[in-house]
Short mmCIF file of C-alpha atoms in Angstrom, two decimals:
data_model
loop_
_atom_site.label_atom_id
_atom_site.label_comp_id
_atom_site.label_asym_id
_atom_site.label_seq_id
_atom_site.Cartn_x
_atom_site.Cartn_y
_atom_site.Cartn_z
CA PHE A 1 52.63 -7.48 0.74
CA LEU A 2 50.15 -4.59 1.02
CA THR A 3 47.50 -6.64 -0.76
CA PHE A 4 47.79 -9.29 1.97
CA TYR A 5 47.15 -6.70 4.71
CA TRP A 6 44.29 -5.15 2.74
CA HIS A 7 42.57 -8.56 2.60
CA ILE A 8 42.99 -8.95 6.37
CA ILE A 9 41.46 -5.50 6.93
CA LYS A 10 38.51 -6.34 4.66
CA LEU A 11 37.94 -9.63 6.53
CA LYS A 12 37.92 -7.78 9.86
CA MET A 13 35.41 -5.27 8.46
CA LEU A 14 33.16 -8.11 7.29
CA LYS A 15 33.45 -9.82 10.69
CA PHE A 16 32.44 -6.56 12.41
CA ALA A 17 29.49 -6.15 10.02
CA ALA A 18 28.38 -9.71 10.74
CA ILE A 19 28.51 -9.06 14.51
CA VAL A 20 26.44 -5.90 14.08
CA LEU A 21 23.85 -7.68 11.93
CA ILE A 22 23.59 -10.65 14.29
CA SER A 23 23.22 -8.27 17.22
CA PHE A 24 20.55 -6.35 15.35
CA ALA A 25 18.68 -9.59 14.66
CA GLN A 26 18.90 -10.51 18.35
CA CYS A 27 17.31 -7.23 19.39
CA PHE A 28 14.12 -8.26 17.57
CA THR A 29 13.94 -11.64 19.25
CA HIS A 30 13.67 -10.19 22.78
CA GLY A 31 10.20 -8.96 23.63
CA SER A 32 7.54 -7.33 21.54
CA ALA A 33 8.26 -5.37 18.38
CA THR A 34 6.27 -2.45 19.72
CA THR A 35 8.08 -2.24 23.04
CA SER A 36 11.69 -3.02 22.25
CA TRP A 37 13.52 -2.31 19.06
CA VAL A 38 17.11 -2.26 20.15
CA ARG A 39 18.34 -3.98 23.27
CA SER A 40 21.68 -5.38 22.21
CA THR A 41 24.65 -3.60 23.74
CA LYS A 42 26.80 -4.84 20.83
CA LEU A 43 24.93 -2.41 18.56
CA GLN A 44 25.48 0.58 20.76
CA SER A 45 28.15 2.87 19.44
CA GLU A 46 29.16 6.42 20.11
CA ASN A 47 26.36 7.78 17.93
CA SER A 48 23.95 4.81 18.39
CA LEU A 49 22.70 4.93 14.78
CA LEU A 50 21.68 1.66 13.18
CA PRO A 51 23.45 0.72 9.94
CA PHE A 52 20.59 1.32 7.48
CA GLU A 53 20.35 4.10 4.89
CA ILE A 54 16.69 4.30 3.87
CA PRO A 55 16.07 6.64 0.90
CA LEU A 56 13.70 9.56 1.46
CA ASP A 57 11.38 8.35 -1.33
CA ARG A 58 10.67 5.09 0.55
CA VAL A 59 9.29 6.44 3.87
CA PHE A 60 5.87 8.09 4.12
CA ASP A 61 3.25 9.43 6.47
CA VAL A 62 0.14 7.54 5.46
CA GLN A 63 -3.58 7.24 6.06
CA TRP A 64 -4.30 3.57 6.74
CA ASN A 65 -6.83 1.08 8.05
CA LEU A 66 -6.51 -0.20 11.61
CA PRO A 67 -5.18 -2.63 12.75
CA GLY A 68 -3.01 -2.83 9.61
CA TYR A 69 -3.20 -6.62 9.24
CA PRO A 70 -4.08 -9.02 7.73
CA GLU A 71 -4.93 -6.40 5.08
CA LEU A 72 -3.31 -2.94 4.89
CA ARG A 73 -4.76 -0.21 2.67
CA THR A 74 -2.70 2.99 2.38
CA HIS A 75 -3.74 6.38 1.01
CA TRP A 76 -2.46 9.97 0.82
CA LEU A 77 1.23 9.19 1.17
CA GLU A 78 3.33 12.23 2.09
CA PRO A 79 6.74 12.81 3.71
CA PRO A 80 6.74 11.76 7.37
CA PHE A 81 4.66 14.11 9.51
CA ASN A 82 7.55 15.76 11.36
CA ASP A 83 9.69 16.02 8.23
CA ARG A 84 7.70 18.17 5.83
CA VAL A 85 10.37 20.70 5.04
CA ASP A 86 11.66 22.03 1.73
CA ASN A 87 14.93 20.66 0.44
CA ARG A 88 15.09 17.51 2.55
CA ASP A 89 18.39 15.72 2.09
CA GLY A 90 20.09 12.57 3.25
CA TYR A 91 18.43 9.33 4.33
CA TYR A 92 16.41 7.84 7.19
CA THR A 93 17.71 5.42 9.78
CA PHE A 94 16.98 4.40 13.35
CA GLU A 95 18.66 5.60 16.51
CA ASP A 96 19.04 3.29 19.50
CA LYS A 97 17.27 4.74 22.55
CA GLY A 98 18.15 1.87 24.88
CA THR A 99 15.19 0.64 26.91
CA LYS A 100 12.96 3.25 25.25
CA GLY A 101 13.26 1.51 21.86
CA ALA A 102 14.31 3.38 18.74
CA SER A 103 13.75 6.74 17.09
CA LEU A 104 13.38 7.48 13.40
CA VAL A 105 15.96 10.07 12.32
CA ARG A 106 16.99 11.70 9.08
CA ILE A 107 20.70 12.04 8.48
CA GLY A 108 21.54 14.90 6.15
CA LYS A 109 23.58 18.02 6.73
CA GLU A 110 22.58 17.46 10.34
CA LYS A 111 20.69 14.77 12.27
CA THR A 112 16.95 15.46 12.56
CA THR A 113 14.77 13.38 14.88
CA ILE A 114 11.50 12.62 13.12
CA PHE A 115 9.89 10.46 15.83
CA GLU A 116 11.17 9.94 19.37
CA VAL A 117 9.69 6.41 19.36
CA ILE A 118 8.77 4.28 16.36
CA GLU A 119 6.92 0.98 16.74
CA CYS A 120 6.26 -1.78 14.25
CA VAL A 121 2.63 -2.64 13.46
CA SER A 122 2.72 -4.99 10.48
CA TYR A 123 4.90 -6.09 7.57
CA SER A 124 4.86 -7.87 4.21
CA ASN A 125 7.51 -8.63 1.59
CA ASP A 126 6.86 -5.18 0.12
CA VAL A 127 6.31 -2.82 3.07
CA ILE A 128 6.58 -2.33 6.82
CA MET A 129 3.92 -0.30 8.62
CA MET A 130 5.03 1.54 11.76
CA VAL A 131 3.64 4.16 14.09
CA GLY A 132 5.73 7.16 15.12
CA ASP A 133 5.23 8.72 18.55
CA GLY A 134 2.13 6.57 19.06
CA VAL A 135 -0.04 8.27 16.41
CA PHE A 136 1.70 8.88 13.07
CA GLY A 137 1.25 6.03 10.58
CA THR A 138 4.57 5.59 8.77
CA LEU A 139 5.05 3.31 5.77
CA PHE A 140 8.45 1.95 4.68
CA LYS A 141 8.47 0.77 1.05
CA GLY A 142 10.89 -2.00 0.18
CA LEU A 143 12.78 -2.52 -3.05
CA ASN A 144 10.18 -4.97 -4.46
CA ILE A 145 7.87 -2.07 -5.32
CA PRO A 146 8.41 1.34 -6.90
CA ALA A 147 9.49 4.19 -4.66
CA GLY A 148 7.21 7.19 -4.36
CA PRO A 149 3.83 8.13 -2.92
CA ALA A 150 1.53 5.66 -4.70
CA ASP A 151 -1.38 4.22 -2.67
CA GLY A 152 -1.38 0.49 -2.09
CA GLU A 153 -3.04 -2.61 -0.68
CA TYR A 154 -0.94 -5.32 0.97
CA THR A 155 -1.40 -8.64 2.75
CA MET A 156 0.38 -8.14 6.08
CA PHE A 157 1.63 -10.00 9.16
CA ASP A 158 1.42 -8.77 12.75
CA CYS A 159 4.75 -7.47 14.10
CA ASN A 160 3.71 -8.43 17.63
CA ASP A 161 3.76 -12.11 16.74
CA ASP A 162 7.09 -13.14 18.30
CA SER A 163 7.69 -15.71 15.57
CA ASN A 164 7.97 -12.83 13.05
CA GLN A 165 10.75 -10.84 14.74
CA VAL A 166 13.68 -12.19 12.72
CA THR A 167 11.63 -11.71 9.55
CA ILE A 168 11.35 -8.00 10.35
CA VAL A 169 15.11 -7.72 10.72
CA GLY A 170 15.57 -9.68 7.52
CA TRP A 171 13.26 -7.24 5.72
CA PHE A 172 15.42 -4.24 6.63
CA LEU A 173 18.63 -6.13 5.89
CA HIS A 174 17.35 -7.21 2.49
CA ASN A 175 16.01 -3.81 1.46
CA PHE A 176 18.58 -1.49 3.02
CA PRO A 177 21.75 -3.51 3.66
CA PRO A 178 24.51 -1.82 5.65
CA ARG A 179 27.18 -0.38 3.44
CA ILE A 180 30.74 -1.60 3.78
CA THR A 181 32.97 0.71 1.85
CA SER A 182 36.52 0.02 0.80
CA SER A 183 39.09 2.13 -0.96
CA ASN A 184 41.40 0.53 -3.47
#
């Protein structure tokens, strides 16, 4: 009897997760990647955090070549510019800022805003290159490559190409899928 109800609860949780992911994908299909990250009201929640947990060893401040596509060369990878503190903890994610786009935040013992606005520049299967607060090059390393501050060269695609928007969402979903926890 209880097992039956537990399966119903799990199905409802999966349905909710699917709605969130579809809504997240839709937010990338409206407008430019650099001007609108999150526009879907279905994603907005009380705390407005997106459902990704990006490990600290996969996000870096980086020196890079402009414009960042079709070839991206990265050097001198360090923790994100506004997050160079001892004993960092937690993970990175994005916070919905409505019409202003999204912020990069670190969730640890407390929420720390790293960049008020983060905009996508270019992406590949391995990395996404973004700019925080209009000037800070920020590299997100996917699971296809080792974590850590190694330099790299990547063949990239322009985030501002509207045909690439769902691919960007797919990249984050593939590399940092939302966690659905259950207790048995």
